[in-house]
PDB file of C-alpha atoms in Angstrom:
ATOM      1  CA  MET P   1     -35.154  39.085-111.951  1.00  0.00           C
ATOM      2  CA  PHE P   2     -34.649  35.452-113.014  1.00  0.00           C
ATOM      3  CA  GLN P   3     -34.963  34.365-109.374  1.00  0.00           C
ATOM      4  CA  ASN P   4     -38.326  36.148-109.121  1.00  0.00           C
ATOM      5  CA  ILE P   5     -39.531  34.557-112.358  1.00  0.00           C
ATOM      6  CA  GLY P   6     -38.476  31.135-111.065  1.00  0.00           C
ATOM      7  CA  GLU P   7     -40.284  31.702-107.754  1.00  0.00           C
ATOM      8  CA  LEU P   8     -43.426  32.815-109.612  1.00  0.00           C
ATOM      9  CA  VAL P   9     -43.362  29.681-111.768  1.00  0.00           C
ATOM     10  CA  ILE P  10     -42.895  27.443-108.712  1.00  0.00           C
ATOM     11  CA  LEU P  11     -45.745  29.159-106.825  1.00  0.00           C
ATOM     12  CA  PHE P  12     -48.040  28.857-109.855  1.00  0.00           C
ATOM     13  CA  TRP P  13     -47.158  25.182-110.307  1.00  0.00           C
ATOM     14  CA  ARG P  14     -47.848  24.444-106.626  1.00  0.00           C
ATOM     15  CA  THR P  15     -51.217  26.179-107.021  1.00  0.00           C
ATOM     16  CA  VAL P  16     -52.028  24.077-110.096  1.00  0.00           C
ATOM     17  CA  GLN P  17     -51.146  20.936-108.146  1.00  0.00           C
ATOM     18  CA  ALA P  18     -53.527  22.053-105.387  1.00  0.00           C
ATOM     19  CA  LEU P  19     -56.487  22.566-107.779  1.00  0.00           C
ATOM     20  CA  PRO P  20     -58.186  19.281-106.687  1.00  0.00           C
ATOM     21  CA  LEU P  21     -58.555  20.887-103.228  1.00  0.00           C
ATOM     22  CA  THR P  22     -60.609  23.793-104.603  1.00  0.00           C
ATOM     23  CA  TRP P  23     -63.918  22.299-103.464  1.00  0.00           C
ATOM     24  CA  ARG P  24     -62.691  22.276 -99.846  1.00  0.00           C
ATOM     25  CA  GLN P  25     -61.885  25.975-100.150  1.00  0.00           C
ATOM     26  CA  ARG P  26     -65.137  26.838-101.961  1.00  0.00           C
ATOM     27  CA  GLN P  27     -66.319  29.291 -99.293  1.00  0.00           C
ATOM     28  CA  LYS P  28     -63.047  31.247 -99.497  1.00  0.00           C
ATOM     29  CA  VAL P  29     -63.236  31.185-103.307  1.00  0.00           C
ATOM     30  CA  PHE P  30     -66.780  32.524-103.190  1.00  0.00           C
ATOM     31  CA  ASP P  31     -65.818  35.257-100.681  1.00  0.00           C
ATOM     32  CA  GLN P  32     -62.933  36.387-102.882  1.00  0.00           C
ATOM     33  CA  PHE P  33     -65.107  36.221-106.011  1.00  0.00           C
ATOM     34  CA  PHE P  34     -67.796  38.351-104.339  1.00  0.00           C
ATOM     35  CA  GLU P  35     -65.201  40.871-103.129  1.00  0.00           C
ATOM     36  CA  ILE P  36     -63.708  41.227-106.618  1.00  0.00           C
ATOM     37  CA  GLY P  37     -67.114  41.835-108.190  1.00  0.00           C
ATOM     38  CA  ASN P  38     -68.299  44.144-105.438  1.00  0.00           C
ATOM     39  CA  ALA P  39     -65.130  46.253-105.586  1.00  0.00           C
ATOM     40  CA  SER P  40     -64.865  46.476-109.378  1.00  0.00           C
ATOM     41  CA  LEU P  41     -68.300  46.360-111.030  1.00  0.00           C
ATOM     42  CA  LEU P  42     -69.244  50.031-110.737  1.00  0.00           C
ATOM     43  CA  MET P  43     -65.775  51.218-111.796  1.00  0.00           C
ATOM     44  CA  ALA P  44     -65.811  48.768-114.727  1.00  0.00           C
ATOM     45  CA  CYS P  45     -69.188  50.123-115.838  1.00  0.00           C
ATOM     46  CA  ILE P  46     -68.075  53.770-115.753  1.00  0.00           C
ATOM     47  CA  LEU P  47     -64.725  53.139-117.497  1.00  0.00           C
ATOM     48  CA  SER P  48     -66.208  50.912-120.214  1.00  0.00           C
ATOM     49  CA  LEU P  49     -69.101  53.256-120.988  1.00  0.00           C
ATOM     50  CA  PHE P  50     -66.820  56.248-121.484  1.00  0.00           C
ATOM     51  CA  ILE P  51     -64.045  54.397-123.319  1.00  0.00           C
ATOM     52  CA  GLY P  52     -66.572  53.005-125.809  1.00  0.00           C
ATOM     53  CA  GLY P  53     -67.905  56.532-126.210  1.00  0.00           C
ATOM     54  CA  VAL P  54     -64.438  58.015-126.719  1.00  0.00           C
ATOM     55  CA  ILE P  55     -63.591  55.486-129.465  1.00  0.00           C
ATOM     56  CA  ALA P  56     -66.785  56.394-131.309  1.00  0.00           C
ATOM     57  CA  LEU P  57     -66.195  60.111-130.754  1.00  0.00           C
ATOM     58  CA  GLN P  58     -62.629  60.026-132.101  1.00  0.00           C
ATOM     59  CA  THR P  59     -63.146  57.692-135.052  1.00  0.00           C
ATOM     60  CA  GLY P  60     -66.750  58.424-136.050  1.00  0.00           C
ATOM     61  CA  PRO P  61     -66.277  61.863-137.674  1.00  0.00           C
ATOM     62  CA  VAL P  62     -63.216  60.610-139.620  1.00  0.00           C
ATOM     63  CA  LEU P  63     -65.146  57.627-140.943  1.00  0.00           C
ATOM     64  CA  VAL P  64     -68.132  59.840-141.828  1.00  0.00           C
ATOM     65  CA  GLU P  65     -65.878  62.157-143.880  1.00  0.00           C
ATOM     66  CA  ARG P  66     -64.770  59.128-145.915  1.00  0.00           C
ATOM     67  CA  GLY P  67     -68.285  57.771-146.356  1.00  0.00           C
ATOM     68  CA  LEU P  68     -67.743  54.943-143.883  1.00  0.00           C
ATOM     69  CA  ALA P  69     -70.149  55.988-141.126  1.00  0.00           C
ATOM     70  CA  SER P  70     -71.635  52.518-140.892  1.00  0.00           C
ATOM     71  CA  ALA P  71     -68.203  51.107-139.922  1.00  0.00           C
ATOM     72  CA  VAL P  72     -68.257  52.826-136.508  1.00  0.00           C
ATOM     73  CA  GLY P  73     -70.062  49.870-134.922  1.00  0.00           C
ATOM     74  CA  GLY P  74     -67.514  47.344-136.121  1.00  0.00           C
ATOM     75  CA  LEU P  75     -64.577  49.502-135.067  1.00  0.00           C
ATOM     76  CA  VAL P  76     -65.902  50.060-131.545  1.00  0.00           C
ATOM     77  CA  GLY P  77     -66.947  46.422-131.235  1.00  0.00           C
ATOM     78  CA  MET P  78     -63.604  45.015-132.353  1.00  0.00           C
ATOM     79  CA  SER P  79     -61.559  47.446-130.234  1.00  0.00           C
ATOM     80  CA  MET P  80     -63.483  46.657-127.073  1.00  0.00           C
ATOM     81  CA  CYS P  81     -63.582  42.865-127.297  1.00  0.00           C
ATOM     82  CA  LYS P  82     -60.063  42.176-128.599  1.00  0.00           C
ATOM     83  CA  GLU P  83     -57.972  44.734-126.770  1.00  0.00           C
ATOM     84  CA  LEU P  84     -59.417  47.447-124.586  1.00  0.00           C
ATOM     85  CA  ALA P  85     -61.752  45.482-122.329  1.00  0.00           C
ATOM     86  CA  PRO P  86     -59.247  42.685-121.441  1.00  0.00           C
ATOM     87  CA  VAL P  87     -56.319  45.050-120.843  1.00  0.00           C
ATOM     88  CA  MET P  88     -58.312  47.801-119.142  1.00  0.00           C
ATOM     89  CA  MET P  89     -60.093  45.420-116.749  1.00  0.00           C
ATOM     90  CA  SER P  90     -56.835  43.595-115.973  1.00  0.00           C
ATOM     91  CA  VAL P  91     -55.058  46.830-115.069  1.00  0.00           C
ATOM     92  CA  LEU P  92     -58.039  47.859-112.936  1.00  0.00           C
ATOM     93  CA  ILE P  93     -58.068  44.506-111.113  1.00  0.00           C
ATOM     94  CA  ALA P  94     -54.286  44.607-110.641  1.00  0.00           C
ATOM     95  CA  GLY P  95     -54.616  48.009-108.984  1.00  0.00           C
ATOM     96  CA  ARG P  96     -57.636  47.312-106.784  1.00  0.00           C
ATOM     97  CA  ILE P  97     -57.609  43.586-106.075  1.00  0.00           C
ATOM     98  CA  GLY P  98     -53.959  42.652-106.634  1.00  0.00           C
ATOM     99  CA  SER P  99     -52.816  45.340-104.218  1.00  0.00           C
ATOM    100  CA  ALA P 100     -55.344  44.167-101.612  1.00  0.00           C
ATOM    101  CA  MET P 101     -54.144  40.559-101.960  1.00  0.00           C
ATOM    102  CA  ALA P 102     -50.494  41.563-101.546  1.00  0.00           C
ATOM    103  CA  ALA P 103     -51.289  43.749 -98.527  1.00  0.00           C
ATOM    104  CA  GLU P 104     -53.414  41.103 -96.796  1.00  0.00           C
ATOM    105  CA  ILE P 105     -50.943  38.243 -97.260  1.00  0.00           C
ATOM    106  CA  GLY P 106     -48.020  40.580 -96.554  1.00  0.00           C
ATOM    107  CA  SER P 107     -49.599  41.582 -93.234  1.00  0.00           C
ATOM    108  CA  MET P 108     -50.035  37.916 -92.330  1.00  0.00           C
ATOM    109  CA  ARG P 109     -46.367  37.293 -93.166  1.00  0.00           C
ATOM    110  CA  VAL P 110     -45.115  40.289 -91.146  1.00  0.00           C
ATOM    111  CA  TYR P 111     -47.212  39.447 -88.101  1.00  0.00           C
ATOM    112  CA  GLN P 112     -46.181  35.762 -88.296  1.00  0.00           C
ATOM    113  CA  GLU P 113     -49.689  34.450 -89.001  1.00  0.00           C
ATOM    114  CA  ILE P 114     -48.333  32.417 -91.919  1.00  0.00           C
ATOM    115  CA  ASP P 115     -45.774  30.821 -89.590  1.00  0.00           C
ATOM    116  CA  ALA P 116     -48.664  29.971 -87.286  1.00  0.00           C
ATOM    117  CA  LEU P 117     -50.480  28.288 -90.198  1.00  0.00           C
ATOM    118  CA  ARG P 118     -47.413  26.159 -90.920  1.00  0.00           C
ATOM    119  CA  THR P 119     -47.203  25.268 -87.206  1.00  0.00           C
ATOM    120  CA  MET P 120     -50.779  23.971 -87.446  1.00  0.00           C
ATOM    121  CA  ASN P 121     -49.741  21.944 -90.541  1.00  0.00           C
ATOM    122  CA  ILE P 122     -51.838  24.183 -92.854  1.00  0.00           C
ATOM    123  CA  ASN P 123     -50.228  24.800 -96.232  1.00  0.00           C
ATOM    124  CA  PRO P 124     -50.318  28.579 -97.030  1.00  0.00           C
ATOM    125  CA  VAL P 125     -50.533  27.849-100.757  1.00  0.00           C
ATOM    126  CA  HIS P 126     -53.654  25.723-100.248  1.00  0.00           C
ATOM    127  CA  TYR P 127     -55.208  28.075 -97.697  1.00  0.00           C
ATOM    128  CA  LEU P 128     -54.285  31.539 -99.008  1.00  0.00           C
ATOM    129  CA  VAL P 129     -53.065  31.386-102.604  1.00  0.00           C
ATOM    130  CA  LEU P 130     -55.374  28.800-104.191  1.00  0.00           C
ATOM    131  CA  PRO P 131     -58.712  30.518-103.338  1.00  0.00           C
ATOM    132  CA  ARG P 132     -57.469  33.897-104.514  1.00  0.00           C
ATOM    133  CA  ILE P 133     -56.102  32.713-107.871  1.00  0.00           C
ATOM    134  CA  VAL P 134     -59.180  30.583-108.612  1.00  0.00           C
ATOM    135  CA  ALA P 135     -61.513  33.471-107.709  1.00  0.00           C
ATOM    136  CA  ILE P 136     -59.711  36.034-109.849  1.00  0.00           C
ATOM    137  CA  ALA P 137     -59.447  33.576-112.783  1.00  0.00           C
ATOM    138  CA  CYS P 138     -63.252  33.165-112.665  1.00  0.00           C
ATOM    139  CA  ALA P 139     -64.143  36.801-111.984  1.00  0.00           C
ATOM    140  CA  LEU P 140     -61.960  38.653-114.496  1.00  0.00           C
ATOM    141  CA  PRO P 141     -63.359  37.024-117.694  1.00  0.00           C
ATOM    142  CA  LEU P 142     -66.898  37.762-116.436  1.00  0.00           C
ATOM    143  CA  LEU P 143     -65.939  41.386-115.805  1.00  0.00           C
ATOM    144  CA  VAL P 144     -64.514  41.546-119.324  1.00  0.00           C
ATOM    145  CA  ILE P 145     -67.799  40.302-120.833  1.00  0.00           C
ATOM    146  CA  PHE P 146     -69.628  42.988-118.841  1.00  0.00           C
ATOM    147  CA  SER P 147     -67.089  45.599-119.954  1.00  0.00           C
ATOM    148  CA  ILE P 148     -67.453  44.644-123.635  1.00  0.00           C
ATOM    149  CA  LEU P 149     -71.239  44.983-123.530  1.00  0.00           C
ATOM    150  CA  VAL P 150     -71.153  48.324-121.695  1.00  0.00           C
ATOM    151  CA  GLY P 151     -68.437  49.627-124.040  1.00  0.00           C
ATOM    152  CA  TRP P 152     -70.558  48.732-127.064  1.00  0.00           C
ATOM    153  CA  LEU P 153     -73.476  50.564-125.472  1.00  0.00           C
ATOM    154  CA  GLY P 154     -71.307  53.650-124.840  1.00  0.00           C
ATOM    155  CA  GLY P 155     -70.138  53.658-128.450  1.00  0.00           C
ATOM    156  CA  ALA P 156     -73.713  53.309-129.705  1.00  0.00           C
ATOM    157  CA  LEU P 157     -74.993  56.162-127.521  1.00  0.00           C
ATOM    158  CA  VAL P 158     -72.302  58.532-128.769  1.00  0.00           C
ATOM    159  CA  SER P 159     -72.759  57.434-132.404  1.00  0.00           C
ATOM    160  CA  VAL P 160     -76.472  58.157-132.220  1.00  0.00           C
ATOM    161  CA  GLY P 161     -76.266  61.323-130.120  1.00  0.00           C
ATOM    162  CA  ASN P 162     -73.332  63.040-131.839  1.00  0.00           C
ATOM    163  CA  VAL P 163     -74.468  65.128-134.822  1.00  0.00           C
ATOM    164  CA  GLN P 164     -71.153  64.617-136.646  1.00  0.00           C
ATOM    165  CA  ILE P 165     -71.768  60.845-136.717  1.00  0.00           C
ATOM    166  CA  GLY P 166     -75.551  60.582-136.592  1.00  0.00           C
ATOM    167  CA  ILE P 167     -76.137  56.886-137.273  1.00  0.00           C
ATOM    168  CA  THR P 168     -78.959  54.820-135.794  1.00  0.00           C
ATOM    169  CA  PHE P 169     -78.734  52.112-133.122  1.00  0.00           C
ATOM    170  CA  LYS P 170     -79.809  49.609-135.771  1.00  0.00           C
ATOM    171  CA  ALA P 171     -77.008  50.617-138.157  1.00  0.00           C
ATOM    172  CA  PHE P 172     -74.427  50.588-135.341  1.00  0.00           C
ATOM    173  CA  PHE P 173     -75.237  47.101-134.087  1.00  0.00           C
ATOM    174  CA  SER P 174     -75.846  45.732-137.592  1.00  0.00           C
ATOM    175  CA  ASN P 175     -72.284  46.680-138.569  1.00  0.00           C
ATOM    176  CA  LEU P 176     -71.004  45.362-135.243  1.00  0.00           C
ATOM    177  CA  ARG P 177     -72.598  41.952-135.934  1.00  0.00           C
ATOM    178  CA  GLU P 178     -71.060  41.886-139.407  1.00  0.00           C
ATOM    179  CA  ILE P 179     -67.521  42.636-138.228  1.00  0.00           C
ATOM    180  CA  VAL P 180     -67.201  41.071-134.767  1.00  0.00           C
ATOM    181  CA  GLU P 181     -67.149  37.281-134.622  1.00  0.00           C
ATOM    182  CA  VAL P 182     -67.509  34.976-131.644  1.00  0.00           C
ATOM    183  CA  SER P 183     -63.831  34.056-131.953  1.00  0.00           C
ATOM    184  CA  ASP P 184     -62.897  37.727-131.386  1.00  0.00           C
ATOM    185  CA  VAL P 185     -64.749  37.750-128.067  1.00  0.00           C
ATOM    186  CA  LEU P 186     -63.218  34.395-127.091  1.00  0.00           C
ATOM    187  CA  ASN P 187     -59.736  35.745-127.843  1.00  0.00           C
ATOM    188  CA  GLY P 188     -60.364  38.633-125.450  1.00  0.00           C
ATOM    189  CA  LEU P 189     -61.650  36.269-122.766  1.00  0.00           C
ATOM    190  CA  PHE P 190     -58.600  34.017-123.142  1.00  0.00           C
ATOM    191  CA  LYS P 191     -56.346  37.044-122.709  1.00  0.00           C
ATOM    192  CA  SER P 192     -58.187  38.079-119.558  1.00  0.00           C
ATOM    193  CA  PHE P 193     -57.886  34.530-118.140  1.00  0.00           C
ATOM    194  CA  VAL P 194     -54.099  34.576-118.633  1.00  0.00           C
ATOM    195  CA  PHE P 195     -53.874  38.078-117.154  1.00  0.00           C
ATOM    196  CA  ALA P 196     -55.908  36.944-114.125  1.00  0.00           C
ATOM    197  CA  LEU P 197     -53.437  34.134-113.432  1.00  0.00           C
ATOM    198  CA  VAL P 198     -50.589  36.639-113.673  1.00  0.00           C
ATOM    199  CA  ILE P 199     -52.250  39.113-111.284  1.00  0.00           C
ATOM    200  CA  GLY P 200     -53.114  36.435-108.726  1.00  0.00           C
ATOM    201  CA  THR P 201     -49.695  34.760-108.805  1.00  0.00           C
ATOM    202  CA  VAL P 202     -47.674  37.997-108.696  1.00  0.00           C
ATOM    203  CA  SER P 203     -49.785  39.506-105.898  1.00  0.00           C
ATOM    204  CA  CYS P 204     -49.700  36.397-103.705  1.00  0.00           C
ATOM    205  CA  HIS P 205     -45.964  35.948-104.330  1.00  0.00           C
ATOM    206  CA  GLN P 206     -45.197  39.513-103.278  1.00  0.00           C
ATOM    207  CA  GLY P 207     -47.340  39.062-100.176  1.00  0.00           C
ATOM    208  CA  LEU P 208     -45.519  35.871 -99.189  1.00  0.00           C
ATOM    209  CA  GLN P 209     -42.131  37.553 -99.699  1.00  0.00           C
ATOM    210  CA  THR P 210     -42.947  40.560 -97.489  1.00  0.00           C
ATOM    211  CA  ILE P 211     -40.412  41.498 -94.816  1.00  0.00           C
ATOM    212  CA  GLY P 212     -39.718  44.617 -92.782  1.00  0.00           C
ATOM    213  CA  GLY P 213     -42.940  45.593 -91.031  1.00  0.00           C
ATOM    214  CA  PRO P 214     -45.525  48.119 -92.309  1.00  0.00           C
ATOM    215  CA  ARG P 215     -42.998  49.744 -94.658  1.00  0.00           C
ATOM    216  CA  GLY P 216     -42.308  46.331 -96.194  1.00  0.00           C
ATOM    217  CA  ILE P 217     -46.038  45.811 -96.771  1.00  0.00           C
ATOM    218  CA  GLY P 218     -46.162  49.083 -98.699  1.00  0.00           C
ATOM    219  CA  ARG P 219     -43.197  48.033-100.840  1.00  0.00           C
ATOM    220  CA  SER P 220     -44.819  44.663-101.569  1.00  0.00           C
ATOM    221  CA  VAL P 221     -48.074  46.318-102.651  1.00  0.00           C
ATOM    222  CA  THR P 222     -46.238  48.673-104.996  1.00  0.00           C
ATOM    223  CA  LYS P 223     -44.157  45.846-106.482  1.00  0.00           C
ATOM    224  CA  ALA P 224     -47.228  43.642-106.934  1.00  0.00           C
ATOM    225  CA  VAL P 225     -49.137  46.299-108.894  1.00  0.00           C
ATOM    226  CA  VAL P 226     -46.186  47.458-111.010  1.00  0.00           C
ATOM    227  CA  ASN P 227     -44.943  43.937-111.835  1.00  0.00           C
ATOM    228  CA  ALA P 228     -48.439  42.703-112.686  1.00  0.00           C
ATOM    229  CA  ILE P 229     -49.148  45.638-115.030  1.00  0.00           C
ATOM    230  CA  VAL P 230     -45.762  45.304-116.773  1.00  0.00           C
ATOM    231  CA  LEU P 231     -46.295  41.566-117.288  1.00  0.00           C
ATOM    232  CA  ILE P 232     -49.849  42.169-118.562  1.00  0.00           C
ATOM    233  CA  LEU P 233     -48.641  44.625-121.208  1.00  0.00           C
ATOM    234  CA  ILE P 234     -45.745  42.378-122.291  1.00  0.00           C
ATOM    235  CA  LEU P 235     -47.964  39.290-122.499  1.00  0.00           C
ATOM    236  CA  ASP P 236     -50.621  41.293-124.340  1.00  0.00           C
ATOM    237  CA  TYR P 237     -48.210  41.845-127.216  1.00  0.00           C
ATOM    238  CA  PHE P 238     -47.228  38.194-127.495  1.00  0.00           C
ATOM    239  CA  LEU P 239     -50.810  36.908-127.125  1.00  0.00           C
ATOM    240  CA  THR P 240     -52.020  39.389-129.756  1.00  0.00           C
ATOM    241  CA  ARG P 241     -49.224  38.277-132.070  1.00  0.00           C
ATOM    242  CA  LEU P 242     -50.125  34.629-131.451  1.00  0.00           C
ATOM    243  CA  MET P 243     -53.817  35.178-132.213  1.00  0.00           C
ATOM    244  CA  LEU P 244     -53.359  37.117-135.457  1.00  0.00           C
TER     245      LEU P 244
END
């Protein structure tokens, strides 16, 4: 375990050192960025809309019974921006994009394409890892902003449409503005940025470590997704504790 952590830190540090070369790899960064958005936007919209609605549906009637119906907006708003949107989008990206990164780089390792890059004096970290980590670090916070807004909309629709809650759009968003501050949204975006670095580094590392043919590629994909999700949940606790 400690060897893997050390290798992850070294890979991340080499990527940080290569950041000045990002402009040269801008086309690859843009391609990865477009792929992440294209593969995740619709799923992010559906998940966020229904999760926002579920929060309102579960908490709204309880708050109404206690005369706190107007607090539904703040509760949904705070839950989405500080916790649910960053974690939910990170897990989604780890499953869809992290697995694809590990499989693609793993295939290149198995079929000796990475050795061919080294033969041509092309650094795999500069050519393969840097564009992917930069793209995911840019894309995930944007997806989280989108998820927050859609989740708020889902909560508002359920709060207005459900007869047990029955508050207006104006009351929902008025309470949301009172409770949710800009710093709450920024905290969620910072979390998603850290999670993006974790997903990119873990996925690329597993891809580069792939051995054993097609079966090895499958193992690398599984390890990349599982390790990334575990690290996301562990880091979420410590980041939440730090931001309290």
